[in-house]
Every structure is written in C-alpha cells, then in structure tokens.
C-alpha cells in the first residue's frame, strides 16, 4: 500500500460501511513480522485484540495477530 493509498481507501470505506452497510465491527489479521501492516492498522484505529495461531511467512513460522475496529453507533 505504497504512498498511503491503502490508508486513504480504508478511511473512505469506514463511513460507508457504517452508514450504508450497517457494519459495527471490522476484523483483520496479520503476521507478527509484518510491522508495516501493524503500523497501518494502528493508524486506522484498529486495536490488537489477540495473538492466536501461527502461519508460515517468507519461510518462517510466525504468530498471527488479530485486530478489530469498532464503528461507533450512528446518532439519531
């Protein structure tokens, strides 16, 4: 996600997911060695909620990190 396009895309998606799709929570997962993805998720206000499971990443066994982003309720 070079040049911040991925961050901008997700920032645009969040209001749509909340208002049009009524999504309340987004969940994702990345490898513990993928620090770039972790920084992007943190920048997007995703919170790490667990470290569960393992995966092969570039020939190395790594832990999987789970993240979630809770979308605030719409005000009426």
N, CA, C and O atoms as a MOPAC input file, in Angstrom:
PM7 MOZYME 1SCF
protein

 N      0.83800 1    -1.17100 1     0.00000 1
 C      0.00000 1     0.00000 1     0.00000 1
 C      0.88400 1     1.23600 1     0.00000 1
 O      0.91900 1     2.00000 1     0.96500 1
 N      1.57300 1     1.40800 1    -1.06700 1
 C      2.52200 1     2.50000 1    -1.19100 1
 C      1.81600 1     3.85000 1    -1.22000 1
 O      0.66500 1     3.96300 1    -1.64200 1
 N      2.51600 1     4.84300 1    -0.77400 1
 C      2.07200 1     6.24000 1    -0.81900 1
 C      0.79400 1     6.52100 1    -0.04200 1
 O      0.13700 1     7.52900 1    -0.30300 1
 N      0.42500 1     5.67800 1     0.89100 1
 C     -0.72500 1     5.93500 1     1.73700 1
 C     -2.08200 1     5.68800 1     1.09600 1
 O     -3.10700 1     6.00600 1     1.69900 1
 N     -2.11900 1     5.13200 1    -0.10800 1
 C     -3.39900 1     4.89100 1    -0.78100 1
 C     -4.26300 1     3.89900 1    -0.01900 1
 O     -5.48300 1     4.05800 1     0.03200 1
 N     -3.65800 1     2.88600 1     0.56900 1
 C     -4.43200 1     1.90500 1     1.32700 1
 C     -5.09400 1     2.53400 1     2.52300 1
 O     -6.25600 1     2.24700 1     2.81400 1
 N     -4.36900 1     3.39400 1     3.22900 1
 C     -4.93500 1     4.08300 1     4.39100 1
 C     -6.09300 1     4.97000 1     3.94900 1
 O     -7.14900 1     4.97300 1     4.58300 1
 N     -5.90300 1     5.72000 1     2.87100 1
 C     -6.95800 1     6.60900 1     2.37100 1
 C     -8.18800 1     5.81600 1     1.93500 1
 O     -9.32100 1     6.24300 1     2.15800 1
 N     -7.96100 1     4.67200 1     1.32000 1
 C     -9.07800 1     3.83700 1     0.87300 1
 C     -9.89300 1     3.33200 1     2.06100 1
 O    -11.12300 1     3.37500 1     2.03600 1
 N     -9.22000 1     2.85900 1     3.08700 1
 C     -9.93700 1     2.35500 1     4.26000 1
 C    -10.63500 1     3.49500 1     4.99000 1
 O    -11.75300 1     3.32200 1     5.47600 1
 N     -9.99300 1     4.65700 1     5.07400 1
 C    -10.62700 1     5.81100 1     5.72000 1
 C    -11.91500 1     6.19400 1     4.98900 1
 O    -12.87900 1     6.61400 1     5.62800 1
 N    -11.94600 1     6.05800 1     3.68100 1
 C    -13.15700 1     6.34700 1     2.90700 1
 C    -14.19700 1     5.25100 1     3.07800 1
 O    -15.39800 1     5.51500 1     3.02800 1
 N    -13.74100 1     4.03300 1     3.27900 1
 C    -14.64200 1     2.88800 1     3.41400 1
 C    -15.37200 1     2.87200 1     4.75800 1
 O    -16.52300 1     2.44100 1     4.82400 1
 N    -14.72900 1     3.33200 1     5.82000 1
 C    -15.31900 1     3.22600 1     7.15700 1
 C    -16.68400 1     3.89900 1     7.27300 1
 O    -17.61500 1     3.26400 1     7.76800 1
 N    -16.85400 1     5.15300 1     6.84100 1
 C    -18.19500 1     5.75100 1     6.93300 1
 C    -19.23200 1     5.01100 1     6.08000 1
 O    -20.38500 1     4.87700 1     6.49100 1
 N    -18.83700 1     4.53800 1     4.91300 1
 C    -19.74800 1     3.78800 1     4.04700 1
 C    -20.16700 1     2.48700 1     4.72400 1
 O    -21.34400 1     2.12700 1     4.71700 1
 N    -19.19700 1     1.78400 1     5.30800 1
 C    -19.50300 1     0.51500 1     5.98700 1
 C    -20.48500 1     0.73300 1     7.12900 1
 O    -21.37900 1    -0.08300 1     7.35300 1
 N    -20.31700 1     1.82900 1     7.84500 1
 C    -21.18500 1     2.10600 1     8.98000 1
 C    -22.58000 1     2.54000 1     8.53100 1
 O    -23.57800 1     1.99700 1     9.00400 1
 N    -22.65400 1     3.51500 1     7.62200 1
 C    -23.94700 1     4.09000 1     7.24600 1
 C    -24.72700 1     3.23000 1     6.25300 1
 O    -25.92100 1     2.99600 1     6.44400 1
 N    -24.07500 1     2.76600 1     5.21100 1
 C    -24.78400 1     2.06300 1     4.14700 1
 C    -24.92400 1     0.56000 1     4.39400 1
 O    -25.91800 1    -0.04900 1     4.00000 1
 N    -23.93200 1    -0.02500 1     5.04200 1
 C    -23.94100 1    -1.47300 1     5.24800 1
 C    -24.26700 1    -1.88400 1     6.68400 1
 O    -24.41800 1    -3.07200 1     6.96900 1
 N    -24.37500 1    -0.91600 1     7.58000 1
 C    -24.68200 1    -1.15700 1     8.99900 1
 C    -23.68900 1    -2.11400 1     9.65600 1
 O    -24.05600 1    -2.92100 1    10.51000 1
 N    -22.43300 1    -2.01200 1     9.24600 1
 C    -21.38300 1    -2.83000 1     9.86000 1
 C    -20.94600 1    -2.17400 1    11.15800 1
 O    -20.72600 1    -0.96400 1    11.20700 1
 N    -20.82300 1    -2.96200 1    12.19400 1
 C    -20.46100 1    -2.42600 1    13.50400 1
 C    -19.01400 1    -2.70500 1    13.88500 1
 O    -18.45000 1    -2.00900 1    14.73000 1
 N    -18.40700 1    -3.72100 1    13.26600 1
 C    -17.05100 1    -4.09600 1    13.64600 1
 C    -16.33600 1    -4.71400 1    12.44500 1
 O    -16.88000 1    -5.58300 1    11.76400 1
 N    -15.11100 1    -4.25200 1    12.19600 1
 C    -14.27200 1    -4.82900 1    11.15500 1
 C    -13.14600 1    -5.59300 1    11.82700 1
 O    -12.55300 1    -5.10600 1    12.78900 1
 N    -12.84800 1    -6.77100 1    11.33600 1
 C    -11.78700 1    -7.60300 1    11.90500 1
 C    -10.77300 1    -7.95400 1    10.81900 1
 O    -11.12400 1    -8.12400 1     9.65200 1
 N     -9.50800 1    -8.05800 1    11.22600 1
 C     -8.45500 1    -8.42600 1    10.29700 1
 C     -7.34100 1    -9.14500 1    11.05200 1
 O     -7.34700 1    -9.22500 1    12.28000 1
 N     -6.39000 1    -9.66400 1    10.28900 1
 C     -5.30600 1   -10.45900 1    10.87600 1
 C     -4.03400 1   -10.22000 1    10.05900 1
 O     -4.09200 1   -10.03500 1     8.84300 1
 N     -2.90000 1   -10.22500 1    10.73200 1
 C     -1.61800 1   -10.10300 1    10.05100 1
 C     -0.56700 1   -10.91700 1    10.79200 1
 O     -0.77100 1   -11.33500 1    11.93200 1
 N      0.55000 1   -11.13200 1    10.12900 1
 C      1.66600 1   -11.83800 1    10.76100 1
 C      2.40200 1   -10.90200 1    11.71500 1
 O      2.46600 1    -9.69500 1    11.48100 1
 N      2.94700 1   -11.45100 1    12.77000 1
 C      3.67900 1   -10.65100 1    13.75200 1
 C      4.91000 1    -9.98600 1    13.14600 1
 O      5.35200 1    -8.94500 1    13.63300 1
 N      5.46300 1   -10.57000 1    12.09700 1
 C      6.65200 1    -9.98200 1    11.47100 1
 C      6.30700 1    -8.87800 1    10.47500 1
 O      7.21000 1    -8.19700 1     9.98900 1
 N      5.04300 1    -8.68400 1    10.16100 1
 C      4.62200 1    -7.67700 1     9.19400 1
 C      4.35300 1    -6.35600 1     9.91900 1
 O      3.20400 1    -5.96500 1    10.12300 1
 N      5.42400 1    -5.68700 1    10.29900 1
 C      5.30100 1    -4.45000 1    11.07500 1
 C      4.66000 1    -3.32200 1    10.26500 1
 O      4.01100 1    -2.44500 1    10.83400 1
 N      4.83500 1    -3.33800 1     8.96500 1
 C      4.21400 1    -2.30100 1     8.12800 1
 C      2.68600 1    -2.37900 1     8.22100 1
 O      2.02100 1    -1.35600 1     8.38200 1
 N      2.13900 1    -3.57500 1     8.12200 1
 C      0.68800 1    -3.75000 1     8.24900 1
 C      0.21600 1    -3.35200 1     9.63900 1
 O     -0.84500 1    -2.74400 1     9.78300 1
 N      0.99100 1    -3.68700 1    10.66100 1
 C      0.61600 1    -3.32800 1    12.03300 1
 C      0.55200 1    -1.81300 1    12.19700 1
 O     -0.36300 1    -1.30500 1    12.84500 1
 N      1.49800 1    -1.09100 1    11.62800 1
 C      1.50000 1     0.37700 1    11.71000 1
 C      0.28100 1     0.96200 1    10.99700 1
 O     -0.34600 1     1.89600 1    11.49800 1
 N     -0.05000 1     0.41400 1     9.83300 1
 C     -1.22000 1     0.89100 1     9.08300 1
 C     -2.49200 1     0.64600 1     9.88100 1
 O     -3.34000 1     1.53200 1     9.98600 1
 N     -2.63100 1    -0.54500 1    10.44300 1
 C     -3.82800 1    -0.86100 1    11.22300 1
 C     -3.95700 1     0.05400 1    12.44100 1
 O     -5.05200 1     0.51700 1    12.76000 1
 N     -2.83800 1     0.31100 1    13.11700 1
 C     -2.85100 1     1.20700 1    14.27100 1
 C     -3.25000 1     2.61600 1    13.84200 1
 O     -4.03200 1     3.27700 1    14.52500 1
 N     -2.71500 1     3.07400 1    12.71600 1
 C     -3.05000 1     4.40500 1    12.19800 1
 C     -4.54500 1     4.51100 1    11.89900 1
 O     -5.13000 1     5.58700 1    12.02700 1
 N     -5.15200 1     3.41700 1    11.50700 1
 C     -6.57700 1     3.38200 1    11.18700 1
 C     -7.44900 1     3.09600 1    12.40700 1
 O     -8.64400 1     2.83600 1    12.26400 1
 N     -6.87000 1     3.14200 1    13.59700 1
 C     -7.57700 1     2.93100 1    14.87600 1
 C     -8.03900 1     1.50400 1    15.10300 1
 O     -8.96800 1     1.27500 1    15.87700 1
 N     -7.40700 1     0.53400 1    14.44100 1
 C     -7.65500 1    -0.86500 1    14.76700 1
 C     -6.90700 1    -1.17400 1    16.05900 1
 O     -5.80200 1    -0.67900 1    16.27700 1
 N     -7.50800 1    -1.98800 1    16.90400 1
 C     -6.89800 1    -2.39200 1    18.17100 1
 C     -6.54300 1    -3.86500 1    18.09700 1
 O     -7.34200 1    -4.68600 1    17.64700 1
 N     -5.32600 1    -4.19700 1    18.54600 1
 C     -4.95900 1    -5.61100 1    18.59500 1
 C     -5.75400 1    -6.26000 1    19.72100 1
 O     -5.73400 1    -5.78800 1    20.85700 1
 N     -6.45200 1    -7.34200 1    19.40000 1
 C     -7.31100 1    -7.98600 1    20.39000 1
 C     -6.80200 1    -9.35600 1    20.81800 1
 O     -7.19400 1    -9.87000 1    21.86600 1
 N     -5.92500 1    -9.94800 1    20.00300 1
 C     -5.39200 1   -11.25500 1    20.38700 1
 C     -4.18300 1   -11.61700 1    19.53000 1
 O     -3.89800 1   -10.99500 1    18.50700 1
 N     -3.50200 1   -12.63000 1    19.98800 1
 C     -2.38200 1   -13.22700 1    19.25500 1
 C     -2.64400 1   -14.71600 1    19.27800 1
 O     -2.27900 1   -15.41400 1    20.22500 1
 N     -3.28700 1   -15.19500 1    18.21500 1
 C     -3.75000 1   -16.56900 1    18.21400 1
 C     -3.40900 1   -17.22300 1    16.87600 1
 O     -3.78700 1   -16.72300 1    15.81700 1
 N     -2.71000 1   -18.31600 1    16.93400 1
 C     -2.38000 1   -19.06600 1    15.73400 1
 C     -1.00700 1   -18.74000 1    15.17500 1
 O     -0.35200 1   -17.79000 1    15.60300 1
 N     -0.58700 1   -19.54200 1    14.21500 1
 C      0.69400 1   -19.34900 1    13.55400 1
 C      0.51700 1   -19.52800 1    12.05400 1
 O     -0.47800 1   -20.08400 1    11.59100 1
 N      1.49900 1   -19.04800 1    11.30700 1
 C      1.46400 1   -19.12500 1     9.85800 1
 C      2.89400 1   -19.10100 1     9.34200 1
 O      3.80000 1   -18.62700 1    10.02700 1
 N      3.09200 1   -19.60800 1     8.15100 1
 C      4.39600 1   -19.50100 1     7.50200 1
 C      4.44300 1   -18.19000 1     6.73400 1
 O      3.56200 1   -17.91700 1     5.91800 1
 N      5.44600 1   -17.38700 1     6.98200 1
 C      5.62200 1   -16.11200 1     6.29100 1
 C      7.06900 1   -16.00400 1     5.84800 1
 O      7.97700 1   -15.90700 1     6.67300 1
 N      7.27500 1   -16.02000 1     4.54600 1
 C      8.62200 1   -15.97800 1     3.96800 1
 C      9.51100 1   -17.08100 1     4.52300 1
 O     10.68000 1   -16.86400 1     4.84200 1
 N      8.92400 1   -18.27100 1     4.62900 1
 C      9.66300 1   -19.43700 1     5.07900 1
 C      9.90800 1   -19.50500 1     6.57800 1
 O     10.67200 1   -20.35000 1     7.04500 1
 N      9.27000 1   -18.62800 1     7.32800 1
 C      9.46700 1   -18.57800 1     8.78200 1
 C      8.12600 1   -18.72600 1     9.49000 1
 O      7.14000 1   -18.10900 1     9.08700 1
 N      8.08400 1   -19.53700 1    10.53500 1
 C      6.87800 1   -19.71100 1    11.34400 1
 C      6.67100 1   -18.45800 1    12.18600 1
 O      7.55500 1   -18.07300 1    12.95100 1
 N      5.50800 1   -17.81600 1    12.05300 1
 C      5.24000 1   -16.58300 1    12.79900 1
 C      3.89100 1   -16.67200 1    13.50400 1
 O      3.03800 1   -17.48900 1    13.15800 1
 N      3.72500 1   -15.81500 1    14.49200 1
 C      2.43800 1   -15.70400 1    15.18600 1
 C      1.50000 1   -14.83900 1    14.35600 1
 O      1.94100 1   -13.98400 1    13.58800 1
 N      0.21600 1   -15.07000 1    14.51700 1
 C     -0.80300 1   -14.24800 1    13.87000 1
 C     -1.38600 1   -13.28100 1    14.90000 1
 O     -1.66300 1   -13.65800 1    16.03900 1
 N     -1.56300 1   -12.04600 1    14.48600 1
 C     -2.13300 1   -11.01500 1    15.34800 1
 C     -3.50400 1   -10.64700 1    14.81100 1
 O     -3.66000 1   -10.39600 1    13.61600 1
 N     -4.49800 1   -10.61500 1    15.68900 1
 C     -5.85100 1   -10.26800 1    15.29200 1
 C     -6.16300 1    -8.84100 1    15.76500 1
 O     -5.81700 1    -8.44100 1    16.87600 1
 N     -6.82400 1    -8.09900 1    14.88800 1
 C     -7.18700 1    -6.70500 1    15.14900 1
 C     -8.66900 1    -6.50800 1    14.89300 1
 O     -9.28500 1    -7.25100 1    14.13000 1
 N     -9.24000 1    -5.48600 1    15.54800 1
 C    -10.61500 1    -5.10600 1    15.26200 1
 C    -10.75600 1    -3.58900 1    15.31600 1
 O    -10.00200 1    -2.89200 1    15.99600 1
 N    -11.73900 1    -3.10900 1    14.58000 1
 C    -12.09400 1    -1.68700 1    14.58800 1
 C    -13.59300 1    -1.61800 1    14.80500 1
 O    -14.37100 1    -2.04100 1    13.94900 1
 N    -14.00200 1    -1.08300 1    15.95500 1
 C    -15.42400 1    -0.98300 1    16.27400 1
 C    -15.90900 1     0.35400 1    15.75900 1
 O    -15.36800 1     1.40300 1    16.10900 1
 N    -16.94100 1     0.30900 1    14.91900 1
 C    -17.52500 1     1.53500 1    14.38500 1
 C    -18.54800 1     2.06400 1    15.36900 1
 O    -19.44000 1     1.33300 1    15.79900 1
 N    -18.42400 1     3.30900 1    15.72100 1
 C    -19.33200 1     3.91100 1    16.70400 1
 C    -20.75400 1     3.92800 1    16.15600 1
 O    -20.97600 1     4.04100 1    14.95000 1
 N    -21.69900 1     3.81500 1    17.06400 1
 C    -23.10900 1     3.79500 1    16.68000 1
 C    -23.50800 1     5.12700 1    16.04700 1
 O    -22.98900 1     6.18500 1    16.40000 1
 N    -24.42600 1     5.04500 1    15.12100 1
 C    -24.95500 1     6.26200 1    14.49800 1
 C    -25.81600 1     7.02100 1    15.49200 1
 O    -26.60700 1     6.42700 1    16.22500 1
 N    -25.65500 1     8.34400 1    15.51200 1
 C    -26.52700 1     9.13400 1    16.38800 1
 C    -27.84000 1     9.43500 1    15.67900 1
 O    -27.87600 1     9.73800 1    14.48600 1
 N    -28.89300 1     9.34200 1    16.43600 1
 C    -30.23100 1     9.55400 1    15.85700 1
 C    -30.70600 1    10.96700 1    16.11600 1
 O    -31.80800 1    11.33200 1    15.70600 1

